[in-house]
Coordinates of C-alpha atoms and ligand atoms in Angstrom, one line a residue:
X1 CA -15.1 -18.1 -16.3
X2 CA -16.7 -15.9 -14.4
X3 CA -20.1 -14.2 -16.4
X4 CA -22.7 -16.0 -15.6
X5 CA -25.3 -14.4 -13.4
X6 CA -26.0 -16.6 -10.5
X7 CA -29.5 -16.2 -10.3
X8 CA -30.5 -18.6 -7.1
X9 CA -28.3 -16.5 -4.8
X10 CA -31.3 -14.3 -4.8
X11 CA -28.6 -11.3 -4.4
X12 CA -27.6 -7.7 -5.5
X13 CA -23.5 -9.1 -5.4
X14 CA -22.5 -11.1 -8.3
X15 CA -22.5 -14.8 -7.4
X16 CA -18.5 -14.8 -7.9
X17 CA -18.2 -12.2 -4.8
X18 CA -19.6 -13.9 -2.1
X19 CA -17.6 -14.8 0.2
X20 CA -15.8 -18.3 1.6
X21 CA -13.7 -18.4 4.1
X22 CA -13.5 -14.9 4.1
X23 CA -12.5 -14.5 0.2
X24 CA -15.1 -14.6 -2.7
X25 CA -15.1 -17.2 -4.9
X26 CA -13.4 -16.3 -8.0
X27 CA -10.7 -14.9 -5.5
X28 CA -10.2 -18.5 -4.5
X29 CA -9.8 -19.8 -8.2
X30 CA -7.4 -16.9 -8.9
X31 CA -5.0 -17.6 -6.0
X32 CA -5.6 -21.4 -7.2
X33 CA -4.0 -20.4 -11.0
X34 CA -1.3 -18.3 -9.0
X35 CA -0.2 -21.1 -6.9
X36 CA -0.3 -23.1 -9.8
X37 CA 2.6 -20.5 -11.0
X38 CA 0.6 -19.1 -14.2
X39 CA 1.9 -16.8 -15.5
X40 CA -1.5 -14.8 -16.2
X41 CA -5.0 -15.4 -15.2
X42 CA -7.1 -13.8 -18.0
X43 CA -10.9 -13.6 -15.7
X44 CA -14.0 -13.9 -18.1
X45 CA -16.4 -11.5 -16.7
X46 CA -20.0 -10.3 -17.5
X47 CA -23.0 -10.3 -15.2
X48 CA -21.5 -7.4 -12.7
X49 CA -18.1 -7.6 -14.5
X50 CA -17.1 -3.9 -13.4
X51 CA -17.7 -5.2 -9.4
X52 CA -16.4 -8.5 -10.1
X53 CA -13.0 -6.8 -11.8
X54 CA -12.9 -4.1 -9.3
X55 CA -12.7 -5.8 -6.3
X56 CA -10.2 -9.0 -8.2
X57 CA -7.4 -6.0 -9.3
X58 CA -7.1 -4.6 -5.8
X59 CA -5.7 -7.8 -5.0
X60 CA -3.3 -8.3 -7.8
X61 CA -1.0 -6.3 -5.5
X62 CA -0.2 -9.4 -3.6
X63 CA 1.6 -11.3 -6.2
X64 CA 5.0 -9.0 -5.7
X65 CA 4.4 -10.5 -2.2
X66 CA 4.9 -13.8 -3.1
X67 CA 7.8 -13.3 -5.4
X68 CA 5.9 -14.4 -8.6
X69 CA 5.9 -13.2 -12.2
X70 CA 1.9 -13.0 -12.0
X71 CA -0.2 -11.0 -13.9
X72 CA -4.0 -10.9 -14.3
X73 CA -6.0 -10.0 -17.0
X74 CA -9.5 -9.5 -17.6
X75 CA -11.9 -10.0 -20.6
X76 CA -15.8 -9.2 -21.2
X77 CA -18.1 -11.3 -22.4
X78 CA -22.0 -9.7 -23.4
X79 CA -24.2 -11.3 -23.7
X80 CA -23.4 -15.0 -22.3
X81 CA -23.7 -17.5 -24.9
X82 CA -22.2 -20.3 -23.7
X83 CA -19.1 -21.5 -21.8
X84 CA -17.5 -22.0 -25.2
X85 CA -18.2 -18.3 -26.6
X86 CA -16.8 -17.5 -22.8
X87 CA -13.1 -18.8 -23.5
X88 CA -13.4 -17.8 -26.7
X89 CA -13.4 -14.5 -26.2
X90 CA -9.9 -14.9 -24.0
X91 CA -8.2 -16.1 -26.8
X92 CA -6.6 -12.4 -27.6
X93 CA -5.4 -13.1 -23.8
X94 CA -4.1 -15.8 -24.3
X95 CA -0.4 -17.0 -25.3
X96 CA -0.3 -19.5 -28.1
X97 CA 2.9 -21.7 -26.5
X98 CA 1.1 -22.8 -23.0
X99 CA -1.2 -24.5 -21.2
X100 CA -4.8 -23.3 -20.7
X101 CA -6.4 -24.3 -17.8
X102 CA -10.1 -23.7 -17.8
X103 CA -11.5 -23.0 -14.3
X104 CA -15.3 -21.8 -13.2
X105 CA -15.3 -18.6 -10.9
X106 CA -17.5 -20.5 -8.6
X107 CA -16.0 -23.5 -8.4
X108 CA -13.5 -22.1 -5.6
X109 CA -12.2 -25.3 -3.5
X110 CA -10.3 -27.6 -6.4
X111 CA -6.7 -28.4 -4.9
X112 CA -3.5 -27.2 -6.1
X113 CA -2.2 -30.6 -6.4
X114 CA -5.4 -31.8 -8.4
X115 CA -4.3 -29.2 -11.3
X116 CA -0.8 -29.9 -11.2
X117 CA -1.8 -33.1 -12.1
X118 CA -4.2 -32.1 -14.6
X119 CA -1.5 -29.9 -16.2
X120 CA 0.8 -32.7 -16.0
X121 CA -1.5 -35.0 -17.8
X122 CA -2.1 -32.3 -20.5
X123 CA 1.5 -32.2 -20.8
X124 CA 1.1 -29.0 -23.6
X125 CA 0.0 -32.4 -26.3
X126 CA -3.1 -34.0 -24.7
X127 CA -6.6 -32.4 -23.6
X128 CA -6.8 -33.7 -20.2
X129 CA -10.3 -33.4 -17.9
X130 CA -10.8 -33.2 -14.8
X131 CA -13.9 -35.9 -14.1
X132 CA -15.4 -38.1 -11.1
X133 CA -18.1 -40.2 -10.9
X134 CA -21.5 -39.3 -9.4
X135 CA -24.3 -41.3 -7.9
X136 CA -26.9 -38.6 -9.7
X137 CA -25.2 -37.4 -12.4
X138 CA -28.2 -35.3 -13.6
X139 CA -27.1 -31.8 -14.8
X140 CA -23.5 -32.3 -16.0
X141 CA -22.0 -33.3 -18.7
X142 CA -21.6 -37.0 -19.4
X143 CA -18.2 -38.7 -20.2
X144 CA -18.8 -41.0 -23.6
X145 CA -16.3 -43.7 -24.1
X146 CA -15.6 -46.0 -26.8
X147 CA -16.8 -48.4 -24.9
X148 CA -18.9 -47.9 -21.4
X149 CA -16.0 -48.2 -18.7
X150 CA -12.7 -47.8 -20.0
X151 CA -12.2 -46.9 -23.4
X152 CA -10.9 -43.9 -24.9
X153 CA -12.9 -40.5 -24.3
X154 CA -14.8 -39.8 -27.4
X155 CA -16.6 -37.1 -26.1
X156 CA -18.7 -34.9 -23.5
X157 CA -22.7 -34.5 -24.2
X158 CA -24.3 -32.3 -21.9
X159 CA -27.3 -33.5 -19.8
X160 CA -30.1 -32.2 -21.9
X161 CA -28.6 -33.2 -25.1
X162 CA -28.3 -36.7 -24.0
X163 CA -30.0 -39.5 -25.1
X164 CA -31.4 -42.0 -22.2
X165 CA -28.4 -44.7 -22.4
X166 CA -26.3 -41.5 -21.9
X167 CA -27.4 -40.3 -19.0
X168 CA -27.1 -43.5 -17.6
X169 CA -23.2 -42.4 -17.3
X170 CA -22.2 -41.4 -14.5
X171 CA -18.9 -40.2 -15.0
X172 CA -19.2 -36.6 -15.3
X173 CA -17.4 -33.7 -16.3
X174 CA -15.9 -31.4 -13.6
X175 CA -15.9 -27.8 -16.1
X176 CA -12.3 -28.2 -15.3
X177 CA -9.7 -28.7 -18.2
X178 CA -5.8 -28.2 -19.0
X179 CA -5.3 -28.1 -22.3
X180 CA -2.2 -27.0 -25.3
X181 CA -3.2 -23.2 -26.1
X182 CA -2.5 -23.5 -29.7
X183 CA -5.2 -26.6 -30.3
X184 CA -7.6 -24.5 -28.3
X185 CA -7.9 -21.8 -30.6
X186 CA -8.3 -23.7 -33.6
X187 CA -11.2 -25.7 -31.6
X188 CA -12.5 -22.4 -30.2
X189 CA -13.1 -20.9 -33.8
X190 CA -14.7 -24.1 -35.2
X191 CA -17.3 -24.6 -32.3
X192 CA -21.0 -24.4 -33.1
X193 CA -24.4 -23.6 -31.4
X194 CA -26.2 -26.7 -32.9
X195 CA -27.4 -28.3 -29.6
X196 CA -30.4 -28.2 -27.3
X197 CA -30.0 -25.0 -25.5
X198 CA -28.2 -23.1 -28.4
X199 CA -25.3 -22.2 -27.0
X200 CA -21.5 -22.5 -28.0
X201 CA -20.2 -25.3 -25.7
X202 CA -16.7 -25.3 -24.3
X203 CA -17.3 -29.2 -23.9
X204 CA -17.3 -29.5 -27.9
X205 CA -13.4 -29.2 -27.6
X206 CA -13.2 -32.8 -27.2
X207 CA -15.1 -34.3 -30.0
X208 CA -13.2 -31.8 -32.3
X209 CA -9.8 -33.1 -30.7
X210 CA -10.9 -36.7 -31.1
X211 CA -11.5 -35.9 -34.7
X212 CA -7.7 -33.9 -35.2
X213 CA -6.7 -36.8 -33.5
X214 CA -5.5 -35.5 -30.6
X215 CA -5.6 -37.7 -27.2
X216 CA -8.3 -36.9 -25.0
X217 CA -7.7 -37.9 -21.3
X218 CA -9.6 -38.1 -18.1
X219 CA -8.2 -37.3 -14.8
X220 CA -11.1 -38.6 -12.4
X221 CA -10.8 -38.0 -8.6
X222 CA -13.2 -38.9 -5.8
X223 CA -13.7 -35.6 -3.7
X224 CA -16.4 -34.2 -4.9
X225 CA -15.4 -30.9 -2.5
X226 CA -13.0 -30.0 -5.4
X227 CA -15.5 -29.7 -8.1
X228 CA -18.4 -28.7 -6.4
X229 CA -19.7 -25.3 -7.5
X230 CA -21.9 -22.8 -5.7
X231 CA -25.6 -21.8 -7.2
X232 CA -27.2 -21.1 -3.9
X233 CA -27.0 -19.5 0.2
X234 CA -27.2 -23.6 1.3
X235 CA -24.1 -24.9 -1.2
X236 CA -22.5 -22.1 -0.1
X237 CA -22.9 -22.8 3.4
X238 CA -22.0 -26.5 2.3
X239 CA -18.9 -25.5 1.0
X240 CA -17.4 -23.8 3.3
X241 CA -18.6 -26.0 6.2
X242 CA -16.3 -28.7 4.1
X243 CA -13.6 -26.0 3.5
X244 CA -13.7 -25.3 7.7
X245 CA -13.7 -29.1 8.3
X246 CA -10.8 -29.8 6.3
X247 CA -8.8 -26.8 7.9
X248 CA -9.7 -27.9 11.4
X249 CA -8.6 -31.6 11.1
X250 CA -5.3 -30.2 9.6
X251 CA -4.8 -28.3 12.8
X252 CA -5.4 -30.9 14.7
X253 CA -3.1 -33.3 12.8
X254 CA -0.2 -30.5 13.9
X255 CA -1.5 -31.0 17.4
X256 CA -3.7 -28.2 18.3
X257 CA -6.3 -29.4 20.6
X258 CA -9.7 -27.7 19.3
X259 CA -12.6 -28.2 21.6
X260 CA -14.9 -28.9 18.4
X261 CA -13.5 -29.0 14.9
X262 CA -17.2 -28.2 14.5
X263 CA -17.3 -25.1 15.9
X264 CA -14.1 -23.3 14.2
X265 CA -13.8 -20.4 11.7
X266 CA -10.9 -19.8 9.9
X267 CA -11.1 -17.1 7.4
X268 CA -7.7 -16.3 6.6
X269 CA -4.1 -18.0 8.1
X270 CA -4.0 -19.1 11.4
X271 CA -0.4 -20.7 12.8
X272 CA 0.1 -22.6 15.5
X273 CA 2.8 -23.5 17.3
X274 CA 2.8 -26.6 19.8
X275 CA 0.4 -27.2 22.4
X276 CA -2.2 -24.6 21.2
X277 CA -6.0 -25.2 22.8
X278 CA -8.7 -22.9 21.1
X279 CA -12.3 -23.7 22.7
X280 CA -15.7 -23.5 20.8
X281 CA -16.8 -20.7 17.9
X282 CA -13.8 -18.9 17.4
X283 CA -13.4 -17.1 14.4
X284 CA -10.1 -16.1 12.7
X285 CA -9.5 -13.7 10.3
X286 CA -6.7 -12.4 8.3
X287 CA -3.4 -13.6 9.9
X288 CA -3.2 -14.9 12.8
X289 CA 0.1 -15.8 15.1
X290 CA -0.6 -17.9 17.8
X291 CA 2.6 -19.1 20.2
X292 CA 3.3 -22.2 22.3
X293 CA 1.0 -23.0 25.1
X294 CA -1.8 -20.3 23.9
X295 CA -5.3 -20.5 25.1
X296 CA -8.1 -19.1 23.8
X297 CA -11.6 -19.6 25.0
X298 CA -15.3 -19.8 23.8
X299 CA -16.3 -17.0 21.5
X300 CA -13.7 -15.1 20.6
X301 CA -12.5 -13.2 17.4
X302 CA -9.5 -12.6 16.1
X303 CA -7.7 -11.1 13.5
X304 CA -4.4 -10.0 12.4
X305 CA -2.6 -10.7 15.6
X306 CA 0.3 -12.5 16.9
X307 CA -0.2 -13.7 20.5
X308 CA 3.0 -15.1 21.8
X309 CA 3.4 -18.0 23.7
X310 CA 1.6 -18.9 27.2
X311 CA -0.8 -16.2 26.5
X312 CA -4.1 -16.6 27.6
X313 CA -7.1 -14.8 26.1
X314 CA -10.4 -15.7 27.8
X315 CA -13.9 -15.9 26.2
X316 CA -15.4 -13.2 24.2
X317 CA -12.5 -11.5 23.5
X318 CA -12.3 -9.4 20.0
X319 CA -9.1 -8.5 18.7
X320 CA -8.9 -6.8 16.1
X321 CA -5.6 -5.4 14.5
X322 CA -6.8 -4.3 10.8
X323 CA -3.2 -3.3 9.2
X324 CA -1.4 -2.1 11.8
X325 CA -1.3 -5.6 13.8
X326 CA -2.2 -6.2 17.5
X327 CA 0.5 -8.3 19.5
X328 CA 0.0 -10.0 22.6
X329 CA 3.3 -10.6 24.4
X330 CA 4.2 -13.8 26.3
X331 CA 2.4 -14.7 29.1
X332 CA -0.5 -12.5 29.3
X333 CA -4.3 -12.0 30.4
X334 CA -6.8 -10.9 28.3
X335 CA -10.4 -10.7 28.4
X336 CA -13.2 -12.0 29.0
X337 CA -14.5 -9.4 27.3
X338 CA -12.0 -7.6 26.3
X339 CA -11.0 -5.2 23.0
X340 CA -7.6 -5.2 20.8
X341 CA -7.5 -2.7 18.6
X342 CA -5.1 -1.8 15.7
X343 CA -1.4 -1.2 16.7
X344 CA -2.4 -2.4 20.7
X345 CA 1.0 -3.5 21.9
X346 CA 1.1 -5.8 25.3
X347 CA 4.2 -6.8 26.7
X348 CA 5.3 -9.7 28.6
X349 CA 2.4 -10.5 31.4
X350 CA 0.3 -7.8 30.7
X351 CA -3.1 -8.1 32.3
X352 CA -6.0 -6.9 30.5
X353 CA -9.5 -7.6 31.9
X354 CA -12.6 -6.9 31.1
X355 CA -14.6 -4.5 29.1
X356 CA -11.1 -2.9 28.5
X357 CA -10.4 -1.4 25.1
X358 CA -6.5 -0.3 24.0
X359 CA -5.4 1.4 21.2
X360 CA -2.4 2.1 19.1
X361 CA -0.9 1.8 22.6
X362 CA 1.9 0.1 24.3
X363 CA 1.8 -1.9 27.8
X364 CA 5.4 -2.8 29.0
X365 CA 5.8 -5.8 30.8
X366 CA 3.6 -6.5 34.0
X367 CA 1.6 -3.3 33.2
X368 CA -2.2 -4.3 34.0
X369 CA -5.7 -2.7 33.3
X370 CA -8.3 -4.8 34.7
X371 CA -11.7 -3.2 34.6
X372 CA -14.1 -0.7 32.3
X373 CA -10.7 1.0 31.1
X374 CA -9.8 3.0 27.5
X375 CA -6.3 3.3 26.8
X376 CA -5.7 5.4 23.4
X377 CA -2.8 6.5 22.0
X378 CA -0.6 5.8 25.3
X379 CA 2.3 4.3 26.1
X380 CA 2.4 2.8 29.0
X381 CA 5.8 1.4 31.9
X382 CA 6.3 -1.5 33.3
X383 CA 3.9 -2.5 35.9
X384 CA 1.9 0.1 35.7
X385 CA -1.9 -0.2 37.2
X386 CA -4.3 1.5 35.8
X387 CA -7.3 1.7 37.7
X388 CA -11.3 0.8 36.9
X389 CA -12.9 3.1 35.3
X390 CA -10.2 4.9 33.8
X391 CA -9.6 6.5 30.3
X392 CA -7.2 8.6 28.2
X393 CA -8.9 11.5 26.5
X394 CA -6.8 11.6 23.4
X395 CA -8.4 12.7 21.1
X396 CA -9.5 16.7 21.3
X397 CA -12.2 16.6 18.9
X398 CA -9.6 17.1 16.0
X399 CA -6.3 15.6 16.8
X400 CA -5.6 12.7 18.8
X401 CA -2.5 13.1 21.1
X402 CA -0.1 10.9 22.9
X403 CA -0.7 10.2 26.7
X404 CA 2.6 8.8 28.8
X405 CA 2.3 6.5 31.5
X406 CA 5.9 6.0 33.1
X407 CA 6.9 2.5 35.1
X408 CA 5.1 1.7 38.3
X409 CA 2.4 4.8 38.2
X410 CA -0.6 3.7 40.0
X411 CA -3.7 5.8 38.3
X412 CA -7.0 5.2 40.8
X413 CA -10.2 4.4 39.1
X414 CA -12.4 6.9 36.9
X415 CA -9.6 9.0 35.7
X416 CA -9.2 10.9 32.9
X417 CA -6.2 11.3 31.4
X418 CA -6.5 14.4 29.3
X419 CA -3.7 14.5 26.6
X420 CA -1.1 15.0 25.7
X421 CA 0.2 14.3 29.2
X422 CA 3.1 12.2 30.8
X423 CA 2.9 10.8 34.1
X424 CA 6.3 10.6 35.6
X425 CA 7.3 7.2 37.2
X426 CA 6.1 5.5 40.2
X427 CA 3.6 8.7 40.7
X428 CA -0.2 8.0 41.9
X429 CA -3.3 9.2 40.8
X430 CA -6.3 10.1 43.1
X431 CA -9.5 8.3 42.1
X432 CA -11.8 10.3 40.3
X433 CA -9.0 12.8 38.5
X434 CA -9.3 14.4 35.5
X435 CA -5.7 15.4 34.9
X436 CA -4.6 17.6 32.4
X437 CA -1.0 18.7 33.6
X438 CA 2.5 16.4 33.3
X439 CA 2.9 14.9 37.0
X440 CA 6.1 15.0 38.4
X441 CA 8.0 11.1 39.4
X442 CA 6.6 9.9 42.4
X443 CA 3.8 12.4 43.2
X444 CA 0.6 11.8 44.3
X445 CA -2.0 14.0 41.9
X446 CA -5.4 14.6 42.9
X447 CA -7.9 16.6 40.9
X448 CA -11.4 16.9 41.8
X449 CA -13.8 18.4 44.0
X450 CA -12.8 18.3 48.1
X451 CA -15.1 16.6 49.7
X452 CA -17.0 18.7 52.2
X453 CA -19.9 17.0 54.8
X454 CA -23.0 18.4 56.8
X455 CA -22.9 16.8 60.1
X456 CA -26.5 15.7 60.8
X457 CA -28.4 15.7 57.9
X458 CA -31.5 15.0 57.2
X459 CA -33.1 13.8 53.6
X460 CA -36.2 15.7 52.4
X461 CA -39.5 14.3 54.1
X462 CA -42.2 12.8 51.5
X463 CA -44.3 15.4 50.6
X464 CA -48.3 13.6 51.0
X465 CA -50.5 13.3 48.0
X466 CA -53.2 15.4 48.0
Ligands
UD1_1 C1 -20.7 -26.9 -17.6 C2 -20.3 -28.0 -18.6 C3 -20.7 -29.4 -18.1 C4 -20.2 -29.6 -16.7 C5 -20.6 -28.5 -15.8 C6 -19.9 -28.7 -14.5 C7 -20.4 -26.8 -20.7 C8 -21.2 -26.6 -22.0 N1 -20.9 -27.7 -19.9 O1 -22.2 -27.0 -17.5 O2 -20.3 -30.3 -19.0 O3 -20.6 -30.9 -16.3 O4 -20.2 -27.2 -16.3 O5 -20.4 -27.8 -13.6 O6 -19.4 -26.2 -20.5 N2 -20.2 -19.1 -17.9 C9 -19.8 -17.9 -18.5 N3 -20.4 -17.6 -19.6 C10 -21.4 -18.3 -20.2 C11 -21.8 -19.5 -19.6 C12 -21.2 -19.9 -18.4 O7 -18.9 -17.3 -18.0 O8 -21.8 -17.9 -21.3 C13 -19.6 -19.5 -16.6 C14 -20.5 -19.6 -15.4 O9 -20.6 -18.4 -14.8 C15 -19.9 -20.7 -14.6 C16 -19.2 -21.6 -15.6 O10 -19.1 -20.8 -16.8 O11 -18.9 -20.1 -13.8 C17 -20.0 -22.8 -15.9 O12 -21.3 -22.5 -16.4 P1 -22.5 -23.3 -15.9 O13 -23.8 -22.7 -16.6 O14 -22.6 -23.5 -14.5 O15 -22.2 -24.7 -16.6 P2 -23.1 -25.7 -17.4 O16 -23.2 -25.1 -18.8 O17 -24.3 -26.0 -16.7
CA2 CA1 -25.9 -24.1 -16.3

């Protein structure tokens, strides 16, 4: 269910699309159902349902990637009358042999292993809910029992149609259910408006199944985390606070020594291999590689990069490697202050220092650029050093072009490289050299102004004021 309008996130974006952990919400419940291994998810949309679709289908490309028979579906509902008259109108959607598991667009952190169990005590026969008990149980609706504690569930009555010994229950219901396909239809079609805010309640399902004689059970956990749904900026902030938390202490467990589980973002898949220490705010995004022994100071960012083992990237670094990938190869420098870009390639010991910015470009082995440097479009030997100051001009103001550094070429500092250009190996470059020719192995190139001097010079004198 995913129609409602969100109206305390005070925002333009549907409530569904903001973002936790780097995915919005109703992403989250979709991959949920997908590593549930449904075989559809059939998304109830409404309030902004052409954004909300839009930006959910361009990730149904993803299921091929995990080898699974997924497909996603997506239904209107206008206007909104009710969580009931929501599922309701999935039932074209939906097959009449399974399992429907009802899930809330912005409920986004409920377990995997929470709905297996749901689904395992729905077992296609029995409507099973997902409950847990809260201290103020104001707003949900309440769990009535045969009898108070633990009798048989007769039925759900929401908060405002409640009498007072009612609310006094404070076993509540999540908005999470597994339930036989077929029964739900029937229910579905039979449900009524007849209540306090007039609107067709999915929660009627259970007094209709307690009437067909149907069991009705109650799957109660104790995290609230896993049912807790977002309505404003601070539970959203809340959530994903507890859904960083969570992630840090399970790095940890693995033995990655975080300076402050506090102080971590990961908004995508980070791995770790042994003996990994990441120091305070760090943000991750997308996926992210990191190899044995890898440090990474204060305040960097990262994204979509393997960095392989005993590299060390130093604070305020910001990698970046969008599709193409950045990788970092064993044992090298980078930063502080440095900048991967997209298809930047650093061998084994690479040096990259700071305010440095590569690429699409690859540094063999040992190759270093240490200072106020742009390397674009370049490949670049082993042990090369290029110098402070230094760039590649590759791009022409229409095409970008390849420069080529060969092994051991020393280029001074402020150079321009102008390409496309090779430098042949072990050459040198003058400081100061705009070079727009291919230098020959082991010349020195030097391309600027001679410098010329007026022996005994005097500055202008300082003309008085009048
Ligand atoms: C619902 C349950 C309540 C439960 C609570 C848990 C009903 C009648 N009540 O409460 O027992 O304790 O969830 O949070 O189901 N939605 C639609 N279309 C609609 C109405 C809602 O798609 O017409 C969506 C909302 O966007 C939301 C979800 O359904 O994602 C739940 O709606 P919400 O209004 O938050 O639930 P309540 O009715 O308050
Ligand atoms: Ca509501």
């Amino acid at each position: 269910m995913a129609a409602g309008k969100g109206t305390r996130m005070k925002s333009r974006l549907p409530k569904v699309l903001h973002r936790l952990a780097g995915r919005a919400l109703v992403q989250h419940v979709v991959d949920a159902a997908r590593a549930l291994q449904a075989r559809k998810a059939v998304v109830i949309t409404g309030h902004g349902a052409t954004e909300v679709e839009a930006a959910l289908a361009m990730n149904t490309g993803a299921a091929a990637e995990f080898g699974l028979n997924f497909a996603l579906d997506f239904v209107r509902q206008e206007p909104q009358l009710g969580t009931g008259h929501a599922v309701q109108q999935a039932v074209p959607a939906l097959a009449d042999d399974g399992i429907v598991v009802v899930l809330s667009g912005d409920v986004p952190l409920t377990r995997v292993e929470t709905l297996q169990a749901l689904v395992a005590a729905c077992g296609g026969t029995t409507l099973a809910l997902l409950t847990i008990d809260f201290a103020d149980p104001t707003g949900y609706g309440r769990i009535v029992r045969t009898d108070a504690a633990q009798g048989a569930v007769q039925a759900i009555v929401e908060h405002k149609d409640a009498s007072e010994v009612q609310r006094a229950i404070r076993e509540v219901y999540s908005g999470i259910m597994a339930v036989p396909a077929q029964q739900l239809k029937g229910w579905l079609a039979r449900l009524d408006n007849h209540n306090v805010q007039g609107e067709y309640y999915l929660t009627d399902v259970v007094k209709l199944a307690v009437s067909d004689g149907v069991p009705v059970v109650a799957h109660k956990i104790s995290d609230p985390v896993q049912v807790a749904g977002v309505n404003s900026p601070v539970q959203l902030a809340e959530l994903e606070r507890a859904y960083q938390r969570q992630g840090a202490l399970v790095l940890m467990e693995q033995g990655v020594r975080l300076a402050d589980p506090a102080r971590l973002d990961v908004r995508g898949a980070l791995s770790c291999a042994q003996d990994v220490s990441i120091d305070v705010n760090c943000i991750f995004e997308g996926r992210v590689e990191l190899g044995e022994g890898v440090q990474i100071g204060a305040n960097c960012v990262i994204a979509n990069a393997r960095i392989a083992a005993g590299a060390v990237i130093h604070p305020f670094t910001h990698i970046d490697g969008e599709k193409a990938g950045v990788t970092v190869g064993e044992g090298a420098l980078v930063g502080p202050f440095a900048r991967l870009r997209p298809g930047a390639v650093l061998g084994a010991q690479v040096h990259i220092g700071n305010f440095v910015e590569v690429k699409n470009s690859t540094l063999a082995a040992g190759a270093k650029a240490n200072h106020l440097a742009y390397l674009g479009d370049a490949t670049v030997g082993e042990r090369v050093n290029f110098g402070a100051g230094s760039i590649t001009a590759n791009y022409d103001g229409s095409n970008k072009h390849r420069t080529v550094i060969e092994a051991d070429v020393h280029v001074g500092s402020n150079c321009v490289l102008v390409a496309p250009v090779t430098l042949g190996a072990g050459g040198t470059v003058g400081g100061g050299s705009t070079i727009t020719k291919s230098t020959e192995p082991g010349a020195l190139s030097v391309a600027r102004g001679k410098q010329s001097s007026l022996a005994n010079w005097s500055r202008p004198a300082k003309i008085p004021k009048a």
